[in-house]
Amino acid sequence: MSGQRLRVAVRRVHLWLGLSVGALFALVGLTGSVLVFYPQLDGAWHPALTQVAPARPVSWQAVYDALRRDNPARTGAWRIEVTPSGGPIPVRYYTPVETQERDFAPLMLWLDPHSLRALRTGFWGDYPTTWIYDLHYRLLLQKPGGTALGIIGIAMLAMLLSGLWAWWPRGEGWQRALAWKREASSSRRLYDVHKWGGVGGAVVLIVVTATGVLLDLPDQVRPVVAKVSPLFGTPQAVVTATGPTLPLDALIGRAEAVLPGSALAWIETPATATAPLRVNLMVPGEPSRRFPRSNVWLDPYTGRVLAVRDERRDSGGDTFLAWLHPLHSGEALGLGGRWLIFVCGLLPALLFATGLWRWLIRRKRREPLPG
């Protein structure tokens, strides 16, 4: 096949991929832009949370005691988030009986750091930001939806790469490929908008789409990565109840001493009387502040350290997996990276609209594709 015929064939592939998965790509992009700042957006939808003065609780043990006092029937693990700025304390309970038929629908609470009373409660997926998250991540179809979206994401990635390949100038054709024809037909103007939107955001869109595919297909991706590089396995530690547990703050202090210089991110209380306490910490250099990978597991009765994961000592495979979500959300590149992802999340809608509009014009006028 000659180079020109191959280019025409690739354009056809790009066109039909765009017409078949372009609308879904636009939806995923728009919801992704919303989710870049979803904690802030969620707070704006619930102003009662923003009216609480930033503060830390008197102790983390007091927070845990308040949760058990107000939720006596919920005897499993509580996951308490430690936000950098203080204020309302986000908490998750992963095994509520009310949503046990759903794949992922924890109880979400926000506690007043002063009174330790719940300011807000709700189940994941039942309020706007988490509904959008489930739409973006799993198309509201739980785990099968995530798998389907991961597979469709491969087609989206092929659409991006085929469009870039078909546009890529050959030889000395850069000036012509980058030209913007102001006095051209409506079809050509749409092509220029489509071209510049795709070329301008190509690198970011390819990275975000590729990381999205990998995040949607963990059951398929992890075994492949593990064949190349060993992955950390969650310790299956079992402890023996020997009396009352140590105060939570003392246990946290022991965990922080194991990883000096780290920042406390999450506290996961024991799920049963024989389960360990898990303290999630961010060590310097981790790509995610909110969801770091470093952990210390402790015996809640004796304070003995049972296992440690220091992200700085992770294997290459674990490091690769740790960077997927922070790159996908832009968190790894700070506030500027998040704004970049926000803007690029709007591009799929622009590309779909201009591509579809131009295709309809060409069908009506029978115009050839630009060379």
Coordinates of C-alpha atoms in Angstrom, one line a residue:
M1 CA 0.0 0.0 0.0
S2 CA 1.4 3.4 -1.0
G3 CA 1.9 6.1 1.6
Q4 CA -1.0 8.2 0.3
R5 CA -3.4 5.2 0.3
L6 CA -2.3 4.3 3.8
R7 CA -2.9 7.9 5.0
V8 CA -6.4 7.8 3.5
A9 CA -7.1 4.4 5.2
V10 CA -5.9 5.8 8.5
R11 CA -8.2 8.8 8.1
R12 CA -11.1 6.5 7.5
V13 CA -10.3 4.6 10.7
H14 CA -10.0 7.9 12.5
L15 CA -13.3 9.1 11.1
W16 CA -15.3 6.0 12.0
L17 CA -13.8 5.8 15.4
G18 CA -14.7 9.4 16.0
L19 CA -18.3 8.8 14.9
S20 CA -18.6 5.6 17.0
V21 CA -16.9 6.6 20.3
G22 CA -16.5 10.3 19.9
A23 CA -19.6 11.2 21.8
L24 CA -18.6 9.0 24.7
F25 CA -15.1 10.5 24.6
A26 CA -16.7 14.0 24.9
L27 CA -18.8 12.8 27.9
V28 CA -15.8 11.3 29.6
G29 CA -13.7 14.5 29.0
L30 CA -16.4 16.8 30.3
T31 CA -17.0 14.8 33.5
G32 CA -13.2 14.5 33.9
S33 CA -12.9 18.3 33.8
V34 CA -15.6 18.6 36.5
L35 CA -13.8 16.0 38.7
V36 CA -10.4 17.8 38.5
F37 CA -11.8 20.1 41.2
Y38 CA -14.5 17.9 42.7
P39 CA -13.6 18.4 46.4
Q40 CA -14.0 22.2 45.9
L41 CA -17.1 21.8 43.8
D42 CA -18.6 19.4 46.4
G43 CA -17.9 22.0 49.1
A44 CA -19.6 24.7 47.0
W45 CA -22.7 22.5 46.7
H46 CA -22.7 22.1 50.5
P47 CA -21.9 25.6 51.9
A48 CA -22.4 24.4 55.5
L49 CA -19.0 22.7 55.2
T50 CA -17.2 25.9 54.1
Q51 CA -18.6 27.9 57.0
V52 CA -16.7 25.8 59.5
A53 CA -13.5 27.5 60.8
P54 CA -10.4 25.6 59.9
A55 CA -9.3 23.6 63.0
R56 CA -7.9 20.3 64.1
P57 CA -9.8 18.0 66.4
V58 CA -8.6 17.7 70.0
S59 CA -7.4 14.2 69.2
W60 CA -7.9 11.5 66.6
Q61 CA -9.0 9.2 69.4
A62 CA -11.8 11.6 70.1
V63 CA -12.9 11.5 66.5
Y64 CA -13.0 7.7 66.5
D65 CA -14.9 7.7 69.8
A66 CA -17.5 10.1 68.3
L67 CA -17.9 7.9 65.3
R68 CA -18.5 4.8 67.4
R69 CA -20.8 6.7 69.8
D70 CA -23.0 8.0 67.0
N71 CA -22.9 4.8 64.9
P72 CA -23.0 1.9 67.3
A73 CA -24.2 -0.6 64.7
R74 CA -21.2 0.1 62.4
T75 CA -18.5 -2.0 63.9
G76 CA -16.2 -2.3 60.9
A77 CA -13.3 -0.1 59.8
W78 CA -13.6 3.7 59.6
R79 CA -11.3 5.6 57.3
I80 CA -10.6 9.1 58.5
E81 CA -9.0 11.6 56.2
V82 CA -6.5 14.2 57.5
T83 CA -6.8 17.3 55.2
P84 CA -3.8 19.7 55.1
S85 CA -5.9 22.7 55.9
G86 CA -8.0 21.3 58.7
G87 CA -11.8 22.1 58.8
P88 CA -14.5 19.5 58.4
I89 CA -13.2 15.9 58.8
P90 CA -14.0 13.6 55.9
V91 CA -14.7 10.0 57.0
R92 CA -15.6 6.9 55.0
Y93 CA -17.3 3.7 56.2
Y94 CA -16.8 1.1 53.4
T95 CA -19.3 -1.6 54.5
P96 CA -22.7 0.0 55.2
V97 CA -25.5 -2.5 55.1
E98 CA -27.7 0.0 53.2
T99 CA -25.6 -0.3 50.0
Q100 CA -24.2 -3.8 50.3
E101 CA -25.7 -4.8 46.9
R102 CA -23.6 -2.1 45.2
D103 CA -20.0 -2.6 44.2
F104 CA -18.8 0.6 45.7
A105 CA -21.0 2.9 47.8
P106 CA -19.4 3.7 51.2
L107 CA -21.1 5.9 53.8
M108 CA -19.5 9.4 53.6
L109 CA -19.5 11.7 56.6
W110 CA -18.0 15.1 57.4
L111 CA -17.5 15.9 61.1
D112 CA -17.3 19.3 62.7
P113 CA -13.7 19.4 64.1
H114 CA -15.0 21.2 67.2
S115 CA -18.1 19.3 68.3
L116 CA -17.3 16.1 66.3
R117 CA -20.9 15.9 65.2
A118 CA -21.8 15.0 61.7
L119 CA -22.3 18.1 59.5
R120 CA -23.3 16.0 56.5
T121 CA -23.8 12.3 55.6
G122 CA -24.5 10.5 52.4
F123 CA -23.8 7.4 50.4
W124 CA -21.3 7.5 47.5
G125 CA -23.1 7.8 44.2
D126 CA -26.2 9.4 45.8
Y127 CA -25.1 13.0 45.6
P128 CA -23.9 15.0 42.5
T129 CA -20.1 14.8 42.6
T130 CA -19.9 11.1 43.3
W131 CA -22.6 10.4 40.7
I132 CA -20.5 12.3 38.2
Y133 CA -17.4 10.3 39.4
D134 CA -19.2 7.0 38.8
L135 CA -20.4 8.2 35.4
H136 CA -16.8 9.2 34.4
Y137 CA -15.2 6.1 35.8
R138 CA -17.7 3.3 35.3
L139 CA -20.6 4.7 33.3
L140 CA -22.9 4.1 36.3
L141 CA -22.6 0.4 35.6
Q142 CA -20.3 -0.5 38.6
K143 CA -17.4 -2.8 37.9
P144 CA -18.6 -4.1 34.5
G145 CA -18.9 -0.5 33.3
G146 CA -15.3 0.2 34.3
T147 CA -14.1 -2.8 32.3
A148 CA -16.2 -1.7 29.3
L149 CA -14.9 1.8 29.5
G150 CA -11.4 0.6 29.7
I151 CA -11.8 -1.4 26.5
I152 CA -13.6 1.5 24.8
G153 CA -10.7 3.7 26.0
I154 CA -8.4 1.7 23.8
A155 CA -10.5 2.6 20.8
M156 CA -10.3 6.3 22.0
L157 CA -6.6 6.0 22.2
A158 CA -6.5 4.6 18.7
M159 CA -8.7 7.4 17.5
L160 CA -6.3 10.0 18.9
L161 CA -3.2 8.3 17.5
S162 CA -4.7 7.7 14.1
G163 CA -5.8 11.4 13.8
L164 CA -2.3 12.6 14.8
W165 CA -0.6 10.2 12.4
A166 CA -2.9 11.2 9.5
W167 CA -2.2 14.9 10.1
W168 CA 1.5 14.5 10.7
P169 CA 3.4 16.4 7.9
R170 CA 5.6 14.5 5.6
G171 CA 8.9 16.0 4.3
E172 CA 8.7 19.8 4.2
G173 CA 4.9 20.1 4.6
W174 CA 4.9 21.6 8.1
Q175 CA 3.9 25.1 6.9
R176 CA 0.9 23.7 5.0
A177 CA -0.1 21.4 7.8
L178 CA 0.0 24.2 10.3
A179 CA -1.7 26.8 8.1
W180 CA -5.0 28.4 9.2
K181 CA -7.1 29.3 6.1
R182 CA -9.3 32.2 7.2
E183 CA -11.0 32.7 3.8
A184 CA -11.7 29.0 3.2
S185 CA -15.0 27.1 3.1
S186 CA -16.9 26.3 6.3
S187 CA -15.7 22.7 6.0
R188 CA -12.0 23.8 5.9
R189 CA -12.5 26.2 8.8
L190 CA -14.0 23.4 10.9
Y191 CA -11.0 21.2 9.9
D192 CA -8.6 23.9 11.1
V193 CA -10.4 24.2 14.5
H194 CA -10.5 20.4 14.8
K195 CA -6.8 20.2 13.7
W196 CA -5.5 22.8 16.2
G197 CA -7.6 21.4 19.0
G198 CA -6.3 17.9 18.4
V199 CA -2.7 18.8 17.8
G200 CA -2.6 21.3 20.6
G201 CA -3.9 18.9 23.2
A202 CA -2.5 15.7 21.7
V203 CA 0.1 14.9 24.3
V204 CA -2.1 15.5 27.3
L205 CA -5.1 13.8 25.8
I206 CA -3.0 10.7 24.9
V207 CA -1.5 10.6 28.5
V208 CA -4.9 11.1 30.1
T209 CA -6.6 8.5 27.9
A210 CA -3.8 5.9 28.4
T211 CA -3.8 6.3 32.2
G212 CA -7.6 6.2 32.2
V213 CA -7.5 2.8 30.4
L214 CA -4.9 1.4 32.8
L215 CA -7.0 2.7 35.8
D216 CA -10.2 1.1 34.5
L217 CA -8.6 -2.3 33.9
P218 CA -6.7 -3.0 37.2
D219 CA -7.4 -6.8 37.1
Q220 CA -5.8 -7.0 33.7
V221 CA -3.0 -4.5 34.2
R222 CA -1.6 -5.5 37.5
P223 CA -0.7 -9.1 36.5
V224 CA 1.1 -7.8 33.4
V225 CA 3.1 -5.3 35.5
A226 CA 3.8 -7.9 38.1
K227 CA 5.5 -10.1 35.5
V228 CA 7.9 -7.3 34.8
S229 CA 8.4 -5.9 38.3
P230 CA 7.2 -7.4 41.7
L231 CA 4.3 -5.5 43.3
F232 CA 3.7 -4.8 47.0
G233 CA 1.1 -7.1 48.6
T234 CA -1.1 -5.8 51.4
P235 CA 0.1 -7.6 54.6
Q236 CA -2.4 -10.1 56.0
A237 CA -1.5 -9.4 59.6
V238 CA -3.6 -10.8 62.4
V239 CA -3.2 -9.6 66.0
T240 CA -4.3 -11.0 69.3
A241 CA -6.6 -9.0 71.5
T242 CA -4.8 -8.5 74.8
G243 CA -6.9 -6.0 76.6
P244 CA -7.8 -2.4 75.7
T245 CA -6.3 -0.8 72.6
L246 CA -3.7 2.0 72.9
P247 CA -4.9 5.5 72.3
L248 CA -5.1 6.2 68.5
D249 CA -2.9 9.3 68.8
A250 CA -0.1 7.3 70.4
L251 CA -0.3 4.7 67.6
I252 CA -0.2 7.4 65.0
G253 CA 2.9 8.9 66.7
R254 CA 4.6 5.5 66.4
A255 CA 3.8 5.3 62.7
E256 CA 5.1 8.8 62.0
A257 CA 8.3 7.9 63.8
V258 CA 8.8 5.0 61.4
L259 CA 8.6 7.4 58.4
P260 CA 10.1 10.7 59.7
G261 CA 9.3 13.7 57.7
S262 CA 6.0 12.2 56.4
A263 CA 2.6 13.9 56.5
L264 CA -0.4 12.1 57.9
A265 CA -3.0 11.5 55.2
W266 CA -5.5 8.8 56.4
I267 CA -6.2 6.7 59.5
E268 CA -7.9 3.3 58.9
T269 CA -9.2 1.8 62.2
P270 CA -9.2 -2.0 62.7
A271 CA -12.1 -3.7 60.9
T272 CA -12.3 -6.4 63.6
A273 CA -10.8 -7.2 67.1
T274 CA -8.0 -9.1 65.4
A275 CA -7.2 -6.6 62.6
P276 CA -4.3 -4.1 62.6
L277 CA -4.5 -0.4 62.5
R278 CA -3.3 1.2 59.2
V279 CA -1.8 4.7 59.1
N280 CA -1.4 6.2 55.6
L281 CA 1.4 8.7 55.3
M282 CA 2.8 10.8 52.4
V283 CA 6.6 10.8 52.2
P284 CA 8.5 13.5 50.4
G285 CA 8.4 12.9 46.6
E286 CA 5.1 11.0 46.4
P287 CA 3.0 12.1 43.4
S288 CA -0.3 12.2 45.4
R289 CA -0.9 14.1 48.6
R290 CA -4.5 12.9 49.0
F291 CA -3.9 9.2 48.2
P292 CA -0.3 8.4 49.0
R293 CA 1.0 4.8 48.9
S294 CA 3.2 4.8 52.1
N295 CA 1.6 2.9 55.1
V296 CA 2.4 1.6 58.5
W297 CA 0.5 -1.3 60.0
L298 CA 0.4 -1.6 63.8
D299 CA -0.9 -3.9 66.5
P300 CA -3.5 -1.6 68.2
Y301 CA -3.0 -3.4 71.5
T302 CA 0.8 -3.2 71.8
G303 CA 1.8 -0.6 69.3
R304 CA 4.2 -3.1 67.6
V305 CA 4.9 -2.2 64.0
L306 CA 3.7 -5.1 61.8
A307 CA 4.6 -3.9 58.3
V308 CA 5.8 -0.9 56.5
R309 CA 5.4 0.4 53.0
D310 CA 7.7 3.3 52.1
E311 CA 6.9 4.5 48.6
R312 CA 10.5 5.6 48.1
R313 CA 11.5 2.0 48.2
D314 CA 8.8 0.7 45.9
S315 CA 9.6 -1.4 42.9
G316 CA 9.5 0.1 39.4
G317 CA 6.1 -1.5 38.9
D318 CA 4.6 0.0 42.0
T319 CA 6.0 3.4 41.1
F320 CA 4.4 3.1 37.7
L321 CA 1.0 2.3 39.2
A322 CA 1.4 5.0 41.8
W323 CA 1.7 7.7 39.1
L324 CA -1.3 6.7 37.1
H325 CA -4.0 8.5 39.1
P326 CA -2.0 11.7 39.9
L327 CA -1.1 12.0 36.1
H328 CA -4.7 11.4 35.1
S329 CA -6.1 14.0 37.5
G330 CA -3.2 16.5 37.1
E331 CA -2.4 16.3 40.8
A332 CA 1.2 15.2 40.1
L333 CA 1.9 18.6 38.4
G334 CA 0.3 20.8 41.1
L335 CA -2.3 23.4 40.5
G336 CA -1.1 24.2 37.0
G337 CA -1.3 20.5 36.1
R338 CA -4.9 20.3 37.3
W339 CA -5.9 23.4 35.3
L340 CA -4.2 21.8 32.2
I341 CA -6.3 18.6 32.7
F342 CA -9.4 20.7 33.2
V343 CA -8.9 22.6 29.9
C344 CA -7.9 19.5 28.0
G345 CA -11.0 17.7 29.3
L346 CA -13.1 20.1 27.2
L347 CA -11.2 19.3 24.0
P348 CA -12.9 16.0 23.2
A349 CA -16.3 17.8 23.1
L350 CA -14.8 20.4 20.7
L351 CA -13.2 17.7 18.6
F352 CA -16.4 15.6 18.4
A353 CA -18.6 18.6 17.5
T354 CA -16.3 20.0 14.8
G355 CA -15.6 16.5 13.4
L356 CA -19.3 15.6 13.3
W357 CA -20.3 19.0 11.8
R358 CA -17.6 18.8 9.2
W359 CA -18.6 15.2 8.3
L360 CA -22.2 16.2 7.8
I361 CA -21.2 19.1 5.6
R362 CA -18.9 16.9 3.5
R363 CA -21.7 14.3 3.1
K364 CA -24.0 17.0 1.9
R365 CA -21.5 18.7 -0.5
R366 CA -19.5 15.5 -1.2
E367 CA -16.3 17.4 -0.4
P368 CA -13.0 15.4 -0.3
L369 CA -10.8 15.4 2.8
P370 CA -8.0 18.0 2.7
G371 CA -4.7 16.6 1.4

